[in-house]
Amino acid sequence: MNILKTAKVIFPGIRYGKDKPLFMVLDQAINGDSFALSYQDVINENTKLNDETFLKCYQAAKNEFLNLNLTEYNEIIFIAKSLGTIIAGKLREELNLNKVKFICLTPVEKTLPFLKQTDFIIYGDADHYASEYLKEFLKYRFVNLEVIKGGNHRLLTNNEVLDKKNLERIKMMALTYLDSSDYME
């Protein structure tokens, strides 16, 4: 009997850890074992995203990832936000992890070279980190793209009722993506 075993690897943002709503809801909704990478010893609340920060965080995340024993899993899902989207994408490319499913929350421009058409991408149209170039790039290239109207970098709209609905919608879309992505490759 071949039972599907799933590993979820969480790549946080600078100020958005595994205890934040997007990660918590997706982690609870998606079956499997969770592994949250941490580069918090490299960054703090005042850290700015630059090349030096990225390289330090990437190396910390890569070392942590390589120490995970994922050989027993036949499905790996990366769930990443902001800085984590760059790290997850680069890690997938560098380690040639072509079968990894990628839920990409609020990517930044440096994430773009690492995205595949089979990835699930979500950003808010009021996200100050989402440049016009990023929005145009994503708009016509990715079928699994969701734009949260009025959503900021945390995908919040300043409307609590709408934010709860959006969180539920994101969860349902992610589950639909994961169920259908086997057929998209």
PDB file of C-alpha atoms in Angstrom:
ATOM      1  CA  MET A   1       0.000   0.000   0.000  1.00  0.00           C
ATOM      2  CA  ASN A   2       1.414   3.372  -1.056  1.00  0.00           C
ATOM      3  CA  ILE A   3       0.201   6.049   1.345  1.00  0.00           C
ATOM      4  CA  LEU A   4       0.838   9.675   0.453  1.00  0.00           C
ATOM      5  CA  LYS A   5       3.014  11.320   3.102  1.00  0.00           C
ATOM      6  CA  THR A   6       3.202  15.078   2.945  1.00  0.00           C
ATOM      7  CA  ALA A   7       5.786  17.450   4.382  1.00  0.00           C
ATOM      8  CA  LYS A   8       4.928  21.153   4.635  1.00  0.00           C
ATOM      9  CA  VAL A   9       7.957  23.412   4.839  1.00  0.00           C
ATOM     10  CA  ILE A  10       7.194  26.937   6.037  1.00  0.00           C
ATOM     11  CA  PHE A  11       9.435  29.838   5.020  1.00  0.00           C
ATOM     12  CA  PRO A  12       8.510  32.935   7.082  1.00  0.00           C
ATOM     13  CA  GLY A  13       8.948  36.575   6.179  1.00  0.00           C
ATOM     14  CA  ILE A  14      11.017  39.096   8.109  1.00  0.00           C
ATOM     15  CA  ARG A  15       8.158  40.134  10.406  1.00  0.00           C
ATOM     16  CA  TYR A  16       5.731  37.347   9.560  1.00  0.00           C
ATOM     17  CA  GLY A  17       6.428  34.115  11.422  1.00  0.00           C
ATOM     18  CA  LYS A  18       4.767  30.718  11.513  1.00  0.00           C
ATOM     19  CA  ASP A  19       2.410  31.947  14.263  1.00  0.00           C
ATOM     20  CA  LYS A  20       0.703  34.463  11.940  1.00  0.00           C
ATOM     21  CA  PRO A  21      -2.779  33.870  10.456  1.00  0.00           C
ATOM     22  CA  LEU A  22      -1.862  32.913   6.869  1.00  0.00           C
ATOM     23  CA  PHE A  23       0.600  30.256   7.985  1.00  0.00           C
ATOM     24  CA  MET A  24      -1.597  28.980  10.816  1.00  0.00           C
ATOM     25  CA  VAL A  25      -4.697  28.586   8.635  1.00  0.00           C
ATOM     26  CA  LEU A  26      -2.840  26.911   5.774  1.00  0.00           C
ATOM     27  CA  ASP A  27      -0.845  24.666   8.091  1.00  0.00           C
ATOM     28  CA  GLN A  28      -3.998  23.487   9.867  1.00  0.00           C
ATOM     29  CA  ALA A  29      -5.943  22.978   6.627  1.00  0.00           C
ATOM     30  CA  ILE A  30      -3.283  21.019   4.730  1.00  0.00           C
ATOM     31  CA  ASN A  31      -2.659  17.480   5.931  1.00  0.00           C
ATOM     32  CA  GLY A  32       0.910  16.469   6.645  1.00  0.00           C
ATOM     33  CA  ASP A  33       3.874  17.098   8.882  1.00  0.00           C
ATOM     34  CA  SER A  34       5.061  20.685   9.352  1.00  0.00           C
ATOM     35  CA  PHE A  35       8.603  21.973   9.387  1.00  0.00           C
ATOM     36  CA  ALA A  36       8.987  25.694   9.973  1.00  0.00           C
ATOM     37  CA  LEU A  37      12.382  27.031   9.012  1.00  0.00           C
ATOM     38  CA  SER A  38      13.787  29.808  11.136  1.00  0.00           C
ATOM     39  CA  TYR A  39      16.245  32.481  10.240  1.00  0.00           C
ATOM     40  CA  GLN A  40      15.170  34.610  13.193  1.00  0.00           C
ATOM     41  CA  ASP A  41      18.680  34.569  14.656  1.00  0.00           C
ATOM     42  CA  VAL A  42      19.806  36.385  11.492  1.00  0.00           C
ATOM     43  CA  ILE A  43      17.049  39.014  11.454  1.00  0.00           C
ATOM     44  CA  ASN A  44      15.071  41.154  13.864  1.00  0.00           C
ATOM     45  CA  GLU A  45      12.183  43.652  13.753  1.00  0.00           C
ATOM     46  CA  ASN A  46      14.403  46.368  12.261  1.00  0.00           C
ATOM     47  CA  THR A  47      15.999  44.239   9.538  1.00  0.00           C
ATOM     48  CA  LYS A  48      15.822  45.619   6.016  1.00  0.00           C
ATOM     49  CA  LEU A  49      15.615  43.288   3.043  1.00  0.00           C
ATOM     50  CA  ASN A  50      18.866  43.615   1.129  1.00  0.00           C
ATOM     51  CA  ASP A  51      21.323  41.229  -0.525  1.00  0.00           C
ATOM     52  CA  GLU A  52      23.343  40.684   2.651  1.00  0.00           C
ATOM     53  CA  THR A  53      20.228  39.875   4.700  1.00  0.00           C
ATOM     54  CA  PHE A  54      18.989  37.551   1.995  1.00  0.00           C
ATOM     55  CA  LEU A  55      22.268  35.636   1.765  1.00  0.00           C
ATOM     56  CA  LYS A  56      22.454  35.177   5.548  1.00  0.00           C
ATOM     57  CA  CYS A  57      18.824  34.041   5.744  1.00  0.00           C
ATOM     58  CA  TYR A  58      19.208  31.792   2.714  1.00  0.00           C
ATOM     59  CA  GLN A  59      22.249  30.033   4.152  1.00  0.00           C
ATOM     60  CA  ALA A  60      20.525  29.535   7.527  1.00  0.00           C
ATOM     61  CA  ALA A  61      17.382  28.169   5.832  1.00  0.00           C
ATOM     62  CA  LYS A  62      19.365  25.928   3.483  1.00  0.00           C
ATOM     63  CA  ASN A  63      21.344  24.435   6.371  1.00  0.00           C
ATOM     64  CA  GLU A  64      18.142  23.810   8.306  1.00  0.00           C
ATOM     65  CA  PHE A  65      16.402  22.324   5.264  1.00  0.00           C
ATOM     66  CA  LEU A  66      19.298  19.972   4.507  1.00  0.00           C
ATOM     67  CA  ASN A  67      19.135  18.716   8.102  1.00  0.00           C
ATOM     68  CA  LEU A  68      15.479  17.721   7.727  1.00  0.00           C
ATOM     69  CA  ASN A  69      14.914  14.062   6.967  1.00  0.00           C
ATOM     70  CA  LEU A  70      12.372  14.286   4.156  1.00  0.00           C
ATOM     71  CA  THR A  71      13.182  10.957   2.493  1.00  0.00           C
ATOM     72  CA  GLU A  72      10.016   9.324   3.827  1.00  0.00           C
ATOM     73  CA  TYR A  73       7.796  11.959   2.192  1.00  0.00           C
ATOM     74  CA  ASN A  74       6.501  11.589  -1.324  1.00  0.00           C
ATOM     75  CA  GLU A  75       4.979  15.082  -1.400  1.00  0.00           C
ATOM     76  CA  ILE A  76       6.677  18.306  -0.319  1.00  0.00           C
ATOM     77  CA  ILE A  77       4.859  21.625  -0.150  1.00  0.00           C
ATOM     78  CA  PHE A  78       6.663  24.916   0.336  1.00  0.00           C
ATOM     79  CA  ILE A  79       4.540  27.625   1.983  1.00  0.00           C
ATOM     80  CA  ALA A  80       6.423  30.914   1.892  1.00  0.00           C
ATOM     81  CA  LYS A  81       5.833  34.599   2.494  1.00  0.00           C
ATOM     82  CA  SER A  82       7.767  37.657   1.263  1.00  0.00           C
ATOM     83  CA  LEU A  83      11.482  37.092   2.011  1.00  0.00           C
ATOM     84  CA  GLY A  84      10.623  33.404   2.408  1.00  0.00           C
ATOM     85  CA  THR A  85       9.394  33.273  -1.206  1.00  0.00           C
ATOM     86  CA  ILE A  86      12.857  34.191  -2.484  1.00  0.00           C
ATOM     87  CA  ILE A  87      14.524  31.667  -0.182  1.00  0.00           C
ATOM     88  CA  ALA A  88      12.091  28.861  -1.043  1.00  0.00           C
ATOM     89  CA  GLY A  89      12.329  29.523  -4.765  1.00  0.00           C
ATOM     90  CA  LYS A  90      16.122  29.655  -4.789  1.00  0.00           C
ATOM     91  CA  LEU A  91      16.344  26.543  -2.621  1.00  0.00           C
ATOM     92  CA  ARG A  92      13.986  24.638  -4.929  1.00  0.00           C
ATOM     93  CA  GLU A  93      16.064  25.655  -7.952  1.00  0.00           C
ATOM     94  CA  GLU A  94      19.480  25.075  -6.402  1.00  0.00           C
ATOM     95  CA  LEU A  95      18.568  21.629  -5.031  1.00  0.00           C
ATOM     96  CA  ASN A  96      16.604  20.717  -8.183  1.00  0.00           C
ATOM     97  CA  LEU A  97      13.404  20.001  -6.243  1.00  0.00           C
ATOM     98  CA  ASN A  98      11.148  20.008  -9.297  1.00  0.00           C
ATOM     99  CA  LYS A  99       8.231  18.158  -7.704  1.00  0.00           C
ATOM    100  CA  VAL A 100       7.818  20.608  -4.820  1.00  0.00           C
ATOM    101  CA  LYS A 101       4.456  22.375  -4.764  1.00  0.00           C
ATOM    102  CA  PHE A 102       4.819  26.058  -3.949  1.00  0.00           C
ATOM    103  CA  ILE A 103       2.297  28.305  -2.198  1.00  0.00           C
ATOM    104  CA  CYS A 104       3.823  31.738  -2.669  1.00  0.00           C
ATOM    105  CA  LEU A 105       2.338  34.428  -0.412  1.00  0.00           C
ATOM    106  CA  THR A 106       3.165  38.056  -1.263  1.00  0.00           C
ATOM    107  CA  PRO A 107       6.235  37.526  -3.445  1.00  0.00           C
ATOM    108  CA  VAL A 108       8.688  40.324  -4.075  1.00  0.00           C
ATOM    109  CA  GLU A 109      10.515  41.101  -7.332  1.00  0.00           C
ATOM    110  CA  LYS A 110      13.542  39.000  -6.398  1.00  0.00           C
ATOM    111  CA  THR A 111      11.218  35.966  -6.274  1.00  0.00           C
ATOM    112  CA  LEU A 112      10.252  36.213  -9.944  1.00  0.00           C
ATOM    113  CA  PRO A 113      13.184  34.267 -11.481  1.00  0.00           C
ATOM    114  CA  PHE A 114      12.366  31.295  -9.243  1.00  0.00           C
ATOM    115  CA  LEU A 115       8.647  30.954  -9.992  1.00  0.00           C
ATOM    116  CA  LYS A 116       7.135  28.215 -12.132  1.00  0.00           C
ATOM    117  CA  GLN A 117       3.810  28.311 -13.913  1.00  0.00           C
ATOM    118  CA  THR A 118       2.535  25.542 -11.642  1.00  0.00           C
ATOM    119  CA  ASP A 119       3.040  27.613  -8.471  1.00  0.00           C
ATOM    120  CA  PHE A 120       0.142  29.144  -6.531  1.00  0.00           C
ATOM    121  CA  ILE A 121       0.786  32.865  -6.056  1.00  0.00           C
ATOM    122  CA  ILE A 122      -1.162  35.338  -3.914  1.00  0.00           C
ATOM    123  CA  TYR A 123      -0.550  39.040  -3.429  1.00  0.00           C
ATOM    124  CA  GLY A 124      -2.552  42.119  -2.493  1.00  0.00           C
ATOM    125  CA  ASP A 125      -3.073  44.908  -4.995  1.00  0.00           C
ATOM    126  CA  ALA A 126      -2.314  47.454  -2.225  1.00  0.00           C
ATOM    127  CA  ASP A 127       0.952  45.742  -1.241  1.00  0.00           C
ATOM    128  CA  HIS A 128       3.664  48.410  -1.238  1.00  0.00           C
ATOM    129  CA  TYR A 129       6.260  45.692  -1.963  1.00  0.00           C
ATOM    130  CA  ALA A 130       4.409  44.591  -5.102  1.00  0.00           C
ATOM    131  CA  SER A 131       5.867  46.805  -7.808  1.00  0.00           C
ATOM    132  CA  GLU A 132       4.059  47.504 -11.050  1.00  0.00           C
ATOM    133  CA  TYR A 133       6.645  45.322 -12.779  1.00  0.00           C
ATOM    134  CA  LEU A 134       5.853  42.393 -10.467  1.00  0.00           C
ATOM    135  CA  LYS A 135       2.103  42.817 -10.981  1.00  0.00           C
ATOM    136  CA  GLU A 136       2.427  42.924 -14.772  1.00  0.00           C
ATOM    137  CA  PHE A 137       4.863  40.005 -14.793  1.00  0.00           C
ATOM    138  CA  LEU A 138       2.513  37.807 -12.773  1.00  0.00           C
ATOM    139  CA  LYS A 139      -0.690  38.910 -14.497  1.00  0.00           C
ATOM    140  CA  TYR A 140      -0.211  37.062 -17.785  1.00  0.00           C
ATOM    141  CA  ARG A 141       2.140  34.244 -16.880  1.00  0.00           C
ATOM    142  CA  PHE A 142       0.524  32.362 -14.014  1.00  0.00           C
ATOM    143  CA  VAL A 143      -2.797  30.532 -14.000  1.00  0.00           C
ATOM    144  CA  ASN A 144      -2.743  29.939 -10.239  1.00  0.00           C
ATOM    145  CA  LEU A 145      -2.699  33.605  -9.327  1.00  0.00           C
ATOM    146  CA  GLU A 146      -4.951  35.319  -6.808  1.00  0.00           C
ATOM    147  CA  VAL A 147      -4.963  39.052  -6.208  1.00  0.00           C
ATOM    148  CA  ILE A 148      -6.588  40.266  -2.990  1.00  0.00           C
ATOM    149  CA  LYS A 149      -8.376  43.519  -3.766  1.00  0.00           C
ATOM    150  CA  GLY A 150      -7.244  46.155  -1.279  1.00  0.00           C
ATOM    151  CA  GLY A 151      -4.849  43.672   0.351  1.00  0.00           C
ATOM    152  CA  ASN A 152      -1.607  44.955   1.826  1.00  0.00           C
ATOM    153  CA  HIS A 153       1.633  42.995   2.320  1.00  0.00           C
ATOM    154  CA  ARG A 154      -0.088  40.860   4.955  1.00  0.00           C
ATOM    155  CA  LEU A 155      -3.097  40.497   2.618  1.00  0.00           C
ATOM    156  CA  LEU A 156      -5.190  42.568   5.015  1.00  0.00           C
ATOM    157  CA  THR A 157      -7.705  45.178   3.854  1.00  0.00           C
ATOM    158  CA  ASN A 158      -8.506  47.009   7.128  1.00  0.00           C
ATOM    159  CA  ASN A 159     -11.963  45.396   7.009  1.00  0.00           C
ATOM    160  CA  GLU A 160     -12.071  42.598   9.593  1.00  0.00           C
ATOM    161  CA  VAL A 161     -15.083  40.845   8.051  1.00  0.00           C
ATOM    162  CA  LEU A 162     -13.548  40.934   4.562  1.00  0.00           C
ATOM    163  CA  ASP A 163     -10.177  39.815   5.926  1.00  0.00           C
ATOM    164  CA  LYS A 164     -11.776  36.715   7.489  1.00  0.00           C
ATOM    165  CA  LYS A 165     -13.547  35.940   4.202  1.00  0.00           C
ATOM    166  CA  ASN A 166     -10.298  36.426   2.275  1.00  0.00           C
ATOM    167  CA  LEU A 167      -8.419  34.130   4.654  1.00  0.00           C
ATOM    168  CA  GLU A 168     -11.044  31.426   4.148  1.00  0.00           C
ATOM    169  CA  ARG A 169     -10.932  31.988   0.377  1.00  0.00           C
ATOM    170  CA  ILE A 170      -7.131  31.725   0.352  1.00  0.00           C
ATOM    171  CA  LYS A 171      -7.355  28.472   2.316  1.00  0.00           C
ATOM    172  CA  MET A 172      -9.914  26.995  -0.100  1.00  0.00           C
ATOM    173  CA  MET A 173      -7.957  28.101  -3.159  1.00  0.00           C
ATOM    174  CA  ALA A 174      -4.741  26.615  -1.757  1.00  0.00           C
ATOM    175  CA  LEU A 175      -6.490  23.308  -1.099  1.00  0.00           C
ATOM    176  CA  THR A 176      -7.944  23.326  -4.615  1.00  0.00           C
ATOM    177  CA  TYR A 177      -4.501  24.095  -6.041  1.00  0.00           C
ATOM    178  CA  LEU A 178      -2.902  21.233  -4.109  1.00  0.00           C
ATOM    179  CA  ASP A 179      -5.620  18.791  -5.186  1.00  0.00           C
ATOM    180  CA  SER A 180      -5.320  19.761  -8.848  1.00  0.00           C
ATOM    181  CA  SER A 181      -1.599  20.472  -9.164  1.00  0.00           C
ATOM    182  CA  ASP A 182      -0.759  16.804  -9.754  1.00  0.00           C
ATOM    183  CA  TYR A 183      -2.489  17.135 -13.089  1.00  0.00           C
ATOM    184  CA  MET A 184      -0.835  20.394 -14.106  1.00  0.00           C
ATOM    185  CA  GLU A 185       2.731  19.209 -14.688  1.00  0.00           C
TER     186      GLU A 185
END
